Short mmCIF file of C-alpha atoms and ligand atoms in Angstrom, two decimals:
data_model
loop_
_atom_site.label_atom_id
_atom_site.label_comp_id
_atom_site.label_asym_id
_atom_site.label_seq_id
_atom_site.Cartn_x
_atom_site.Cartn_y
_atom_site.Cartn_z
CA PRO A 1 176.60 -173.20 -102.17
CA GLN A 2 173.20 -172.05 -100.78
CA ASN A 3 169.80 -171.79 -102.34
CA VAL A 4 168.50 -168.39 -102.89
CA ALA A 5 164.96 -167.55 -104.16
CA VAL A 6 164.74 -164.02 -105.72
CA ILE A 7 161.24 -162.97 -106.18
CA GLY A 8 160.63 -159.99 -108.76
CA GLY A 9 163.11 -159.70 -111.63
CA GLY A 10 163.30 -155.90 -112.04
CA LEU A 11 165.97 -153.56 -111.77
CA ALA A 12 167.03 -154.68 -108.08
CA GLY A 13 166.06 -158.45 -108.52
CA SER A 14 167.95 -158.62 -111.88
CA GLU A 15 171.18 -157.50 -109.99
CA VAL A 16 170.77 -159.57 -106.72
CA ALA A 17 170.24 -162.97 -108.84
CA PHE A 18 172.98 -162.22 -111.29
CA SER A 19 175.98 -161.51 -108.78
CA LEU A 20 174.76 -164.38 -106.52
CA ALA A 21 174.92 -166.93 -109.36
CA LEU A 22 177.96 -165.80 -110.46
CA SER A 23 179.53 -166.01 -107.16
CA GLY A 24 178.55 -169.96 -107.17
CA HIS A 25 175.23 -169.82 -105.28
CA LYS A 26 172.08 -171.45 -106.62
CA VAL A 27 169.47 -168.90 -107.79
CA SER A 28 165.92 -169.03 -108.58
CA LEU A 29 164.76 -166.09 -109.93
CA PHE A 30 160.80 -165.81 -109.83
CA GLU A 31 158.99 -163.49 -111.87
CA MET A 32 155.39 -162.93 -112.78
CA LYS A 33 155.56 -161.55 -116.13
CA PRO A 34 154.09 -162.38 -118.67
CA ASN A 35 151.55 -164.24 -116.84
CA LYS A 36 150.65 -161.07 -114.75
CA TYR A 37 151.72 -157.49 -115.48
CA SER A 38 151.46 -154.58 -112.89
CA PRO A 39 149.49 -151.47 -114.23
CA ALA A 40 152.78 -150.03 -115.40
CA HIS A 41 154.75 -153.08 -117.02
CA THR A 42 154.01 -154.02 -120.27
CA SER A 43 157.19 -156.13 -121.55
CA SER A 44 157.90 -159.82 -120.78
CA ASP A 45 161.63 -158.84 -120.46
CA PHE A 46 163.52 -158.42 -116.97
CA ALA A 47 164.86 -154.90 -115.55
CA GLU A 48 161.79 -152.98 -117.65
CA LEU A 49 162.09 -149.35 -117.32
CA VAL A 50 158.36 -148.30 -116.74
CA CYS A 51 158.98 -144.80 -117.41
CA SER A 52 161.76 -142.50 -118.23
CA ASN A 53 164.77 -144.08 -120.40
CA SER A 54 167.32 -142.22 -118.57
CA PHE A 55 169.49 -143.15 -115.48
CA ARG A 56 170.08 -139.30 -115.06
CA SER A 57 173.17 -137.35 -114.90
CA ALA A 58 176.69 -139.20 -115.64
CA ASP A 59 178.22 -135.84 -114.43
CA HIS A 60 181.12 -137.04 -111.80
CA THR A 61 180.76 -133.93 -109.48
CA ASN A 62 176.94 -135.26 -108.42
CA ALA A 63 176.01 -138.07 -106.34
CA ILE A 64 174.20 -139.74 -109.43
CA GLY A 65 176.94 -139.65 -111.50
CA LEU A 66 179.47 -140.90 -108.83
CA LEU A 67 176.92 -143.76 -108.16
CA LYS A 68 177.87 -144.99 -111.44
CA LEU A 69 181.41 -145.20 -110.93
CA GLU A 70 180.65 -147.28 -107.63
CA LEU A 71 178.57 -149.41 -109.27
CA LYS A 72 180.74 -150.14 -112.26
CA GLU A 73 183.38 -151.07 -109.70
CA LEU A 74 181.25 -153.66 -108.12
CA ASN A 75 180.64 -155.23 -111.80
CA SER A 76 177.12 -153.89 -111.81
CA LEU A 77 174.96 -155.58 -114.63
CA THR A 78 172.51 -152.53 -114.90
CA MET A 79 175.50 -150.23 -115.54
CA ALA A 80 177.41 -152.73 -118.08
CA VAL A 81 174.28 -153.05 -119.96
CA ALA A 82 173.33 -149.44 -119.91
CA GLU A 83 176.81 -148.55 -121.37
CA GLU A 84 176.13 -151.08 -124.64
CA THR A 85 172.88 -149.68 -124.97
CA LYS A 86 172.99 -145.95 -124.04
CA VAL A 87 171.33 -143.22 -126.48
CA PRO A 88 172.71 -139.77 -126.77
CA ALA A 89 171.12 -137.50 -124.04
CA GLY A 90 173.91 -134.97 -123.40
CA LYS A 91 175.35 -135.22 -119.81
CA ALA A 92 172.87 -137.82 -118.90
CA LEU A 93 173.04 -141.63 -119.19
CA ALA A 94 170.05 -142.62 -121.17
CA VAL A 95 169.18 -146.10 -122.88
CA ASP A 96 167.14 -147.67 -125.74
CA ARG A 97 164.67 -149.15 -123.15
CA GLU A 98 163.98 -152.23 -125.02
CA LEU A 99 167.34 -152.91 -125.97
CA PHE A 100 168.57 -152.56 -122.33
CA SER A 101 165.87 -154.96 -121.16
CA LYS A 102 166.46 -157.57 -123.83
CA TYR A 103 170.15 -157.62 -123.03
CA ILE A 104 169.38 -157.95 -119.27
CA THR A 105 167.23 -160.76 -119.92
CA ALA A 106 169.38 -162.59 -122.76
CA ILE A 107 172.35 -162.27 -120.13
CA LEU A 108 170.18 -163.71 -117.19
CA GLU A 109 168.94 -166.61 -119.39
CA GLN A 110 172.41 -167.68 -120.17
CA THR A 111 174.11 -167.23 -116.47
CA PRO A 112 175.05 -170.56 -114.76
CA ASN A 113 173.43 -171.21 -111.58
CA LEU A 114 170.52 -169.35 -112.41
CA THR A 115 167.19 -170.78 -113.05
CA ILE A 116 164.30 -168.56 -113.88
CA ILE A 117 160.73 -169.27 -113.16
CA ARG A 118 157.82 -167.49 -114.51
CA GLU A 119 155.40 -167.49 -111.42
CA GLU A 120 153.98 -164.93 -109.16
CA VAL A 121 154.82 -165.75 -105.71
CA CYS A 122 151.62 -165.02 -103.42
CA HIS A 123 153.03 -165.57 -99.87
CA LEU A 124 156.20 -165.46 -97.62
CA ASP A 125 155.99 -168.83 -95.82
CA LEU A 126 159.26 -170.63 -96.21
CA ASN A 127 157.74 -173.92 -95.34
CA LEU A 128 155.10 -173.82 -98.50
CA ALA A 129 155.84 -174.27 -102.18
CA PRO A 130 157.53 -172.56 -104.27
CA LEU A 131 159.64 -171.19 -101.43
CA LYS A 132 160.34 -174.56 -99.45
CA GLY A 133 163.75 -175.34 -99.21
CA PHE A 134 165.45 -172.19 -100.09
CA ASP A 135 168.17 -170.72 -97.37
CA LYS A 136 167.24 -167.29 -98.09
CA VAL A 137 164.63 -165.21 -99.91
CA VAL A 138 164.89 -162.09 -101.41
CA LEU A 139 162.08 -159.93 -102.12
CA SER A 140 162.57 -157.35 -104.72
CA THR A 141 159.03 -156.92 -106.26
CA GLY A 142 159.22 -153.14 -106.40
CA PRO A 143 156.90 -150.34 -105.94
CA LEU A 144 154.02 -152.29 -107.85
CA SER A 145 154.44 -155.32 -106.04
CA SER A 146 151.61 -157.73 -106.71
CA GLU A 147 148.51 -157.54 -103.84
CA PRO A 148 149.03 -161.06 -102.65
CA ILE A 149 153.06 -160.52 -101.67
CA THR A 150 152.04 -156.76 -100.33
CA GLU A 151 149.72 -158.49 -98.04
CA ALA A 152 152.02 -161.03 -96.89
CA LEU A 153 154.73 -158.52 -96.51
CA ALA A 154 152.41 -156.23 -94.61
CA LYS A 155 151.51 -159.21 -92.21
CA LEU A 156 155.07 -160.26 -91.43
CA THR A 157 156.32 -156.63 -90.90
CA GLY A 158 153.37 -155.91 -88.42
CA GLN A 159 152.28 -152.62 -90.36
CA ASP A 160 150.23 -151.68 -93.24
CA SER A 161 152.03 -150.87 -96.40
CA LEU A 162 152.39 -147.35 -97.14
CA TYR A 163 151.25 -145.77 -100.53
CA PHE A 164 151.66 -142.49 -102.37
CA TYR A 165 151.42 -141.44 -105.96
CA ASP A 166 154.14 -141.15 -108.55
CA ALA A 167 153.33 -139.17 -111.70
CA ILE A 168 155.07 -139.62 -114.92
CA ALA A 169 155.54 -137.83 -117.85
CA PRO A 170 154.06 -138.04 -121.44
CA ILE A 171 155.92 -139.05 -124.31
CA ILE A 172 155.24 -137.73 -127.97
CA SER A 173 156.32 -138.58 -131.43
CA ALA A 174 159.22 -136.88 -132.90
CA GLU A 175 157.52 -136.05 -136.20
CA SER A 176 154.46 -134.42 -134.57
CA VAL A 177 156.85 -131.51 -133.19
CA ASP A 178 156.95 -128.28 -135.12
CA ARG A 179 160.41 -127.58 -135.89
CA SER A 180 159.78 -124.20 -137.22
CA ILE A 181 159.17 -123.19 -133.47
CA VAL A 182 160.78 -125.93 -131.40
CA PHE A 183 164.76 -125.74 -131.52
CA ALA A 184 167.46 -128.17 -130.76
CA GLY A 185 170.42 -127.53 -127.92
CA SER A 186 171.17 -128.02 -124.71
CA ARG A 187 171.45 -125.00 -121.79
CA TYR A 188 174.35 -122.92 -122.58
CA ASN A 189 175.33 -125.07 -125.54
CA PRO A 190 173.65 -124.66 -128.53
CA GLU A 191 175.79 -127.32 -130.45
CA GLU A 192 174.63 -130.12 -128.09
CA GLU A 193 171.55 -131.29 -130.10
CA ASP A 194 170.12 -134.16 -127.91
CA TYR A 195 167.32 -132.05 -126.16
CA LEU A 196 164.47 -130.40 -128.20
CA ASN A 197 163.45 -126.97 -126.92
CA CYS A 198 159.82 -125.46 -126.89
CA PRO A 199 160.03 -121.53 -126.29
CA PHE A 200 157.24 -119.42 -124.67
CA THR A 201 156.64 -116.05 -124.73
CA LYS A 202 154.98 -114.48 -121.70
CA GLU A 203 151.47 -114.16 -123.26
CA GLU A 204 151.70 -117.99 -124.29
CA TYR A 205 153.05 -119.07 -121.02
CA GLU A 206 149.98 -117.09 -119.06
CA VAL A 207 147.59 -119.03 -121.44
CA PHE A 208 149.32 -122.14 -120.66
CA TYR A 209 149.57 -121.75 -117.10
CA GLN A 210 145.89 -120.81 -116.77
CA ALA A 211 144.90 -124.07 -118.56
CA LEU A 212 147.54 -126.09 -116.60
CA ILE A 213 146.31 -125.12 -113.09
CA ASN A 214 142.42 -125.28 -114.11
CA GLY A 215 142.91 -128.75 -115.59
CA GLU A 216 141.04 -131.64 -114.55
CA THR A 217 142.82 -134.30 -112.58
CA VAL A 218 142.58 -138.13 -111.74
CA GLY A 219 141.32 -138.08 -107.88
CA ALA A 220 142.91 -140.10 -105.28
CA LYS A 221 141.58 -143.52 -104.74
CA ASP A 222 140.26 -144.21 -101.07
CA PHE A 223 142.95 -146.62 -100.06
CA GLU A 224 145.78 -144.33 -101.43
CA LYS A 225 147.67 -141.64 -99.41
CA GLU A 226 148.54 -138.63 -101.59
CA ILE A 227 152.19 -137.72 -100.87
CA HIS A 228 154.66 -136.31 -103.29
CA PHE A 229 158.30 -136.13 -103.27
CA GLU A 230 159.82 -132.68 -104.34
CA GLY A 231 161.61 -134.28 -107.10
CA CYS A 232 158.75 -135.98 -108.57
CA MET A 233 155.92 -133.27 -108.04
CA PRO A 234 153.33 -133.51 -110.86
CA ILE A 235 153.41 -130.20 -112.92
CA GLU A 236 150.21 -128.94 -112.20
CA ALA A 237 150.58 -129.32 -108.42
CA LEU A 238 154.00 -127.52 -108.58
CA ALA A 239 152.32 -124.65 -110.94
CA ALA A 240 149.53 -124.41 -108.18
CA ARG A 241 152.01 -123.06 -105.83
CA GLY A 242 152.34 -119.62 -107.95
CA GLU A 243 152.67 -118.55 -111.23
CA LYS A 244 156.55 -117.96 -111.15
CA THR A 245 157.19 -121.47 -109.64
CA LEU A 246 157.68 -122.94 -112.93
CA LEU A 247 159.64 -120.28 -114.20
CA PHE A 248 162.78 -121.14 -111.75
CA GLY A 249 162.46 -124.84 -111.80
CA THR A 250 160.85 -127.11 -114.82
CA MET A 251 160.51 -124.30 -117.19
CA LYS A 252 163.34 -121.94 -116.52
CA PRO A 253 164.52 -120.49 -119.55
CA VAL A 254 167.84 -119.55 -118.49
CA GLY A 255 171.05 -120.55 -120.83
CA PHE A 256 168.61 -120.36 -124.13
CA GLU A 257 168.28 -118.21 -127.00
CA ASP A 258 165.29 -118.56 -129.28
CA PRO A 259 166.85 -118.49 -132.71
CA ARG A 260 164.04 -116.94 -134.33
CA THR A 261 164.34 -113.89 -131.86
CA GLY A 262 168.00 -113.96 -130.67
CA ARG A 263 166.64 -113.53 -127.27
CA ARG A 264 166.02 -115.50 -123.99
CA PRO A 265 162.25 -116.97 -123.94
CA PHE A 266 160.11 -116.31 -121.35
CA ALA A 267 159.78 -119.97 -120.57
CA LEU A 268 161.17 -123.19 -122.11
CA LEU A 269 159.90 -126.76 -122.39
CA GLN A 270 162.64 -129.18 -122.52
CA LEU A 271 162.01 -132.47 -124.78
CA ARG A 272 164.64 -135.42 -124.27
CA PRO A 273 164.83 -138.33 -126.83
CA GLU A 274 163.28 -141.58 -125.58
CA ASN A 275 165.11 -143.66 -127.75
CA ARG A 276 168.19 -143.98 -130.07
CA ASN A 277 166.46 -143.06 -133.13
CA LYS A 278 165.15 -140.06 -131.58
CA GLU A 279 161.77 -141.10 -132.79
CA THR A 280 159.90 -140.13 -129.54
CA TYR A 281 160.63 -137.33 -126.94
CA ASN A 282 159.71 -136.87 -123.23
CA LEU A 283 158.27 -133.90 -121.88
CA VAL A 284 161.04 -133.12 -119.20
CA GLY A 285 159.58 -132.82 -115.81
CA PHE A 286 156.07 -132.81 -117.02
CA GLN A 287 154.94 -135.94 -114.71
CA THR A 288 151.50 -135.24 -114.30
CA LYS A 289 147.84 -136.51 -113.06
CA LEU A 290 145.83 -134.60 -115.38
CA LEU A 291 143.10 -136.86 -117.26
CA TYR A 292 144.52 -138.25 -120.74
CA LYS A 293 142.15 -135.86 -122.66
CA GLU A 294 143.39 -132.90 -120.75
CA GLN A 295 146.99 -133.55 -121.17
CA GLU A 296 146.31 -133.59 -124.82
CA ARG A 297 144.27 -130.16 -124.69
CA ILE A 298 146.83 -128.28 -122.30
CA PHE A 299 150.13 -129.75 -123.66
CA ARG A 300 149.13 -128.88 -127.05
CA LEU A 301 149.27 -125.47 -125.99
CA VAL A 302 152.93 -125.41 -125.39
CA PRO A 303 154.63 -123.62 -128.59
CA GLY A 304 155.75 -126.19 -131.06
CA LEU A 305 153.30 -128.98 -129.87
CA ALA A 306 150.02 -127.85 -131.40
CA ASN A 307 149.67 -131.21 -133.05
CA ALA A 308 151.39 -133.17 -130.71
CA GLU A 309 150.71 -137.02 -131.29
CA PHE A 310 150.94 -138.71 -127.78
CA ILE A 311 152.78 -141.89 -127.79
CA ARG A 312 152.16 -142.42 -123.79
CA HIS A 313 150.25 -140.07 -121.67
CA GLY A 314 151.54 -139.36 -118.23
CA SER A 315 149.85 -141.22 -115.37
CA MET A 316 150.24 -141.89 -111.90
CA HIS A 317 151.16 -144.98 -109.70
CA ARG A 318 151.25 -146.60 -106.20
CA ASN A 319 154.50 -146.78 -104.49
CA THR A 320 155.10 -149.91 -102.39
CA TYR A 321 157.97 -149.72 -99.58
CA VAL A 322 158.53 -150.74 -96.00
CA ASN A 323 159.61 -148.17 -93.07
CA ALA A 324 163.07 -149.34 -93.30
CA PRO A 325 164.75 -148.18 -90.06
CA LYS A 326 161.75 -149.94 -88.19
CA THR A 327 161.35 -153.37 -90.17
CA LEU A 328 164.89 -154.00 -91.78
CA ASN A 329 168.07 -154.96 -90.25
CA ALA A 330 171.30 -153.38 -91.87
CA ASP A 331 171.72 -156.34 -94.04
CA LEU A 332 168.31 -155.77 -95.65
CA SER A 333 166.73 -158.79 -93.61
CA LEU A 334 163.32 -158.53 -92.24
CA LYS A 335 163.50 -158.30 -88.56
CA ALA A 336 160.81 -160.50 -88.22
CA ASN A 337 162.16 -163.04 -90.38
CA PRO A 338 166.28 -162.67 -91.19
CA LYS A 339 166.00 -165.15 -93.72
CA ILE A 340 164.09 -162.88 -95.54
CA HIS A 341 165.85 -159.91 -97.23
CA LEU A 342 164.43 -156.95 -99.25
CA ALA A 343 165.78 -155.34 -102.09
CA GLY A 344 165.30 -152.34 -104.43
CA GLN A 345 162.64 -150.05 -104.19
CA ILE A 346 160.31 -151.60 -101.52
CA THR A 347 163.20 -150.91 -99.25
CA GLY A 348 162.64 -147.38 -99.29
CA VAL A 349 165.27 -146.36 -102.30
CA GLU A 350 163.65 -144.12 -105.18
CA GLY A 351 164.79 -144.59 -108.86
CA TYR A 352 165.82 -146.84 -111.22
CA LEU A 353 169.79 -146.67 -110.38
CA GLU A 354 169.21 -146.79 -106.72
CA SER A 355 166.97 -149.80 -106.88
CA ALA A 356 169.68 -151.38 -108.95
CA ALA A 357 172.35 -150.31 -106.49
CA ASN A 358 170.80 -151.70 -103.41
CA GLY A 359 169.79 -154.78 -105.40
CA LEU A 360 173.43 -155.10 -106.34
CA TRP A 361 174.73 -154.41 -102.70
CA LEU A 362 172.43 -157.21 -101.49
CA GLY A 363 173.73 -159.48 -103.94
CA PHE A 364 177.47 -158.79 -102.91
CA TYR A 365 176.66 -158.84 -99.62
CA LEU A 366 175.28 -161.99 -99.45
CA ALA A 367 177.52 -163.87 -101.81
CA ASN A 368 180.28 -163.11 -99.35
CA ASN A 369 178.18 -163.44 -96.24
CA LEU A 370 176.74 -166.96 -97.61
CA SER A 371 180.42 -167.92 -98.14
CA GLY A 372 181.64 -167.09 -94.52
CA LYS A 373 183.33 -163.75 -95.52
CA ASN A 374 182.96 -160.74 -93.61
CA LEU A 375 182.62 -157.33 -95.27
CA SER A 376 183.63 -154.18 -93.56
CA PRO A 377 180.52 -151.44 -93.47
CA LEU A 378 180.37 -149.31 -96.48
CA PRO A 379 181.57 -145.63 -95.57
CA GLU A 380 178.60 -143.40 -95.20
CA THR A 381 180.60 -140.82 -97.01
CA SER A 382 180.42 -142.97 -100.23
CA VAL A 383 177.20 -142.74 -102.34
CA LEU A 384 176.43 -146.30 -101.97
CA GLY A 385 177.08 -146.19 -98.03
CA SER A 386 175.11 -142.83 -97.75
CA LEU A 387 171.83 -144.57 -99.45
CA MET A 388 172.09 -147.80 -97.49
CA ASN A 389 172.52 -145.50 -94.32
CA HIS A 390 169.55 -143.61 -95.12
CA LEU A 391 167.40 -147.02 -94.35
CA GLN A 392 168.76 -147.44 -91.07
CA ARG A 393 168.09 -143.74 -90.07
CA GLU A 394 165.40 -143.56 -87.76
CA THR A 395 163.19 -140.53 -88.31
CA LYS A 396 159.65 -139.53 -87.28
CA ASN A 397 158.45 -139.75 -91.04
CA PHE A 398 160.91 -142.18 -93.07
CA GLN A 399 160.62 -141.38 -96.53
CA PRO A 400 162.03 -142.98 -99.81
CA SER A 401 165.07 -141.26 -101.14
CA ASN A 402 167.23 -140.98 -104.46
CA VAL A 403 170.94 -140.30 -103.94
CA GLN A 404 171.96 -136.98 -103.12
CA TYR A 405 174.77 -135.30 -101.09
CA GLY A 406 172.16 -134.40 -98.66
CA LEU A 407 172.24 -137.99 -97.35
CA MET A 408 176.00 -137.88 -96.41
CA PRO A 409 177.78 -136.21 -93.34
CA GLU A 410 178.38 -132.51 -93.71
CA LEU A 411 181.80 -131.68 -95.26
CA HIS A 412 182.64 -128.94 -92.29
CA ILE A 413 184.35 -126.69 -94.87
CA LYS A 414 183.09 -123.40 -96.11
CA ALA A 415 183.48 -123.19 -100.10
CA LYS A 416 181.34 -121.76 -103.22
CA LYS A 417 178.68 -124.48 -104.33
CA LYS A 418 180.90 -125.42 -107.33
CA SER A 419 183.83 -126.49 -105.12
CA ARG A 420 181.74 -128.04 -102.46
CA LYS A 421 180.29 -130.38 -105.04
CA GLU A 422 183.87 -131.14 -106.03
CA LEU A 423 184.94 -131.47 -102.66
CA TYR A 424 182.00 -133.91 -101.52
CA ALA A 425 183.10 -136.04 -104.95
CA GLN A 426 186.52 -136.04 -103.98
CA ARG A 427 185.71 -137.33 -100.35
CA THR A 428 183.31 -139.71 -101.96
CA ARG A 429 185.70 -141.40 -104.47
CA GLU A 430 188.64 -141.64 -101.79
CA ALA A 431 186.18 -143.35 -99.09
CA PHE A 432 185.02 -145.94 -101.64
CA GLU A 433 188.44 -146.81 -103.04
CA GLU A 434 189.35 -147.53 -99.54
CA TRP A 435 186.64 -149.52 -98.99
CA LEU A 436 187.14 -151.57 -102.15
CA SER A 437 190.87 -152.07 -100.94
CA THR A 438 189.22 -153.91 -97.59
CA LEU A 439 187.24 -156.41 -99.64
CA PRO A 440 188.09 -160.28 -99.03
CA GLN A 441 189.71 -161.59 -102.33
P1 FAD B 1 160.71 -153.23 -110.51
O1 FAD B 1 161.46 -152.77 -111.50
O2 FAD B 1 159.43 -152.60 -110.42
O3 FAD B 1 160.46 -154.65 -110.42
C1 FAD B 1 159.55 -155.33 -109.80
C2 FAD B 1 159.42 -156.93 -110.63
O4 FAD B 1 158.72 -157.83 -109.57
C3 FAD B 1 158.61 -156.57 -111.69
O5 FAD B 1 159.33 -157.26 -112.94
C4 FAD B 1 157.34 -157.43 -111.29
O6 FAD B 1 156.58 -157.78 -112.40
C5 FAD B 1 157.97 -158.23 -110.49
N1 FAD B 1 156.56 -158.55 -109.53
C6 FAD B 1 155.86 -157.98 -108.78
N2 FAD B 1 155.22 -158.91 -107.77
C7 FAD B 1 155.75 -159.82 -108.04
C8 FAD B 1 155.30 -161.46 -107.36
N3 FAD B 1 154.41 -161.29 -106.32
N4 FAD B 1 156.05 -162.50 -108.01
C9 FAD B 1 156.70 -162.34 -108.86
N5 FAD B 1 157.16 -161.13 -109.64
C10 FAD B 1 156.70 -160.35 -109.08
N6 FAD B 1 162.70 -144.36 -111.68
C11 FAD B 1 163.36 -143.72 -112.11
O7 FAD B 1 164.60 -143.67 -112.21
N7 FAD B 1 163.06 -142.93 -113.17
C12 FAD B 1 161.81 -142.83 -113.54
O8 FAD B 1 161.25 -142.28 -114.47
C13 FAD B 1 160.74 -143.69 -113.14
N8 FAD B 1 159.59 -143.53 -113.26
C14 FAD B 1 158.69 -144.77 -112.49
C15 FAD B 1 157.19 -144.54 -112.76
C16 FAD B 1 156.43 -145.57 -112.35
C17 FAD B 1 155.25 -145.68 -112.90
C18 FAD B 1 156.94 -146.39 -111.21
C19 FAD B 1 155.77 -147.20 -110.56
C20 FAD B 1 158.12 -146.24 -110.86
C21 FAD B 1 159.05 -145.19 -111.48
N9 FAD B 1 160.13 -145.04 -110.93
C22 FAD B 1 161.42 -144.24 -111.74
C23 FAD B 1 161.00 -145.85 -110.18
C24 FAD B 1 161.40 -147.27 -110.80
O9 FAD B 1 160.50 -147.82 -111.33
C25 FAD B 1 161.87 -148.01 -109.70
O10 FAD B 1 162.79 -147.48 -108.77
C26 FAD B 1 162.67 -149.57 -109.94
O11 FAD B 1 161.99 -149.83 -111.10
C27 FAD B 1 162.31 -150.16 -108.94
O12 FAD B 1 163.03 -151.41 -109.01
P2 FAD B 1 162.94 -152.50 -108.62
O13 FAD B 1 163.67 -153.69 -109.00
O14 FAD B 1 162.48 -152.43 -107.08
O15 FAD B 1 160.98 -153.00 -108.82
#
């Protein structure tokens, strides 16, 4: 067995450490909590979900749903524990965030060959304690890596770290929602009661919209560049594109009927339960850079939320990631030092499940590689393969990515949107199953 140090016990680090230890290698998992916390982490447990409690859709005709299948087939810790701790959320897989992290922590604490060390690692020099003596180091310190380790990485890769803002959505208490206005139901299905819906009239929307685009936001700091993903734009930035933009996206009313009027509302905000008991709700898609007091003033203009109690405000965070095609080999090791591998969001993947998937793949790869077994490359038509491939694709402007069919080779078949999704799904399943059948026993 080899000695491996894993730095950072988030979604990715937990997966790497668990799969390597299970395969018989000696793993030391370094985690700086509870001695030190990033601006978004608050619990001392492993694999903390810092924002939404959702692992997104479980529908097997889209990429994130199919990724769940692939991860299960590779014995993912994240998926196993998510199934154990899930809360109702329609077609999405959402979990009770506290239970989820507690389960993962308990499992890691009891895993043979795995030693947990509660310590911040501040350098990447394999000749110095605490990294001295390890055959391999895995760096999985995430989007909010501590400053010293970020500096060490920047030095090693020979380039400055890149930063941008993620904005997160506010959470409010269920009891503060006015249920005489807000109604339960999913899009097209009033029977499914997981989501709550706040219906707007045209006049209400106009008042809200004006307040939103004129709200005061937190400014960008000097050292941070402001770059947003399409999928994670602050609500006020999306709104600033035009009065109708939200009506076709985050606030689209299609598929809903306001039970009070029997008509489709002009606009609609969905609330998603944050925990099993449905005590708190997330304002879906309302990630924001508005000042806290502005969030309270403006979001209370949403029908049914006049008395909303804010359990957690929306906020903005740094993201740390490398330019993967430039700095990483295909096995996620640093070109500058192949004994050091990166895992998780720091490699340029985006999202809880993508980070876990990336970590799981590395654990699986290293477990085999360190035991002298070769793996055939993942097919790029599988979801995991397409995500890993994204990190190797040279582009002018490398950007982190979620999983999506857009990362895969085209189908080259003309078909309607629904059947295209099914065709992608079928191809994906076949490719992954075939790859699984090639694995060493
Ligand atoms: P993390 O889960 O962040 O784990 C990194 C771990 O490393 C932490 O436990 C940290 O304490 C530890 N650490 C850091 N530095 C050191 C050090 N020097 N020594 C030892 N330990 C260290 N994704 C979604 O899918 N949905 C969301 O709603 C969502 N919201 C987000 C909101 C915010 C504010 C942020 C920052 C990210 C969000 N993301 C979201 C992205 C998501 O957090 C990440 O994709 C995922 O948690 C990354 O997993 P990771 O394992 O790479 O890092």
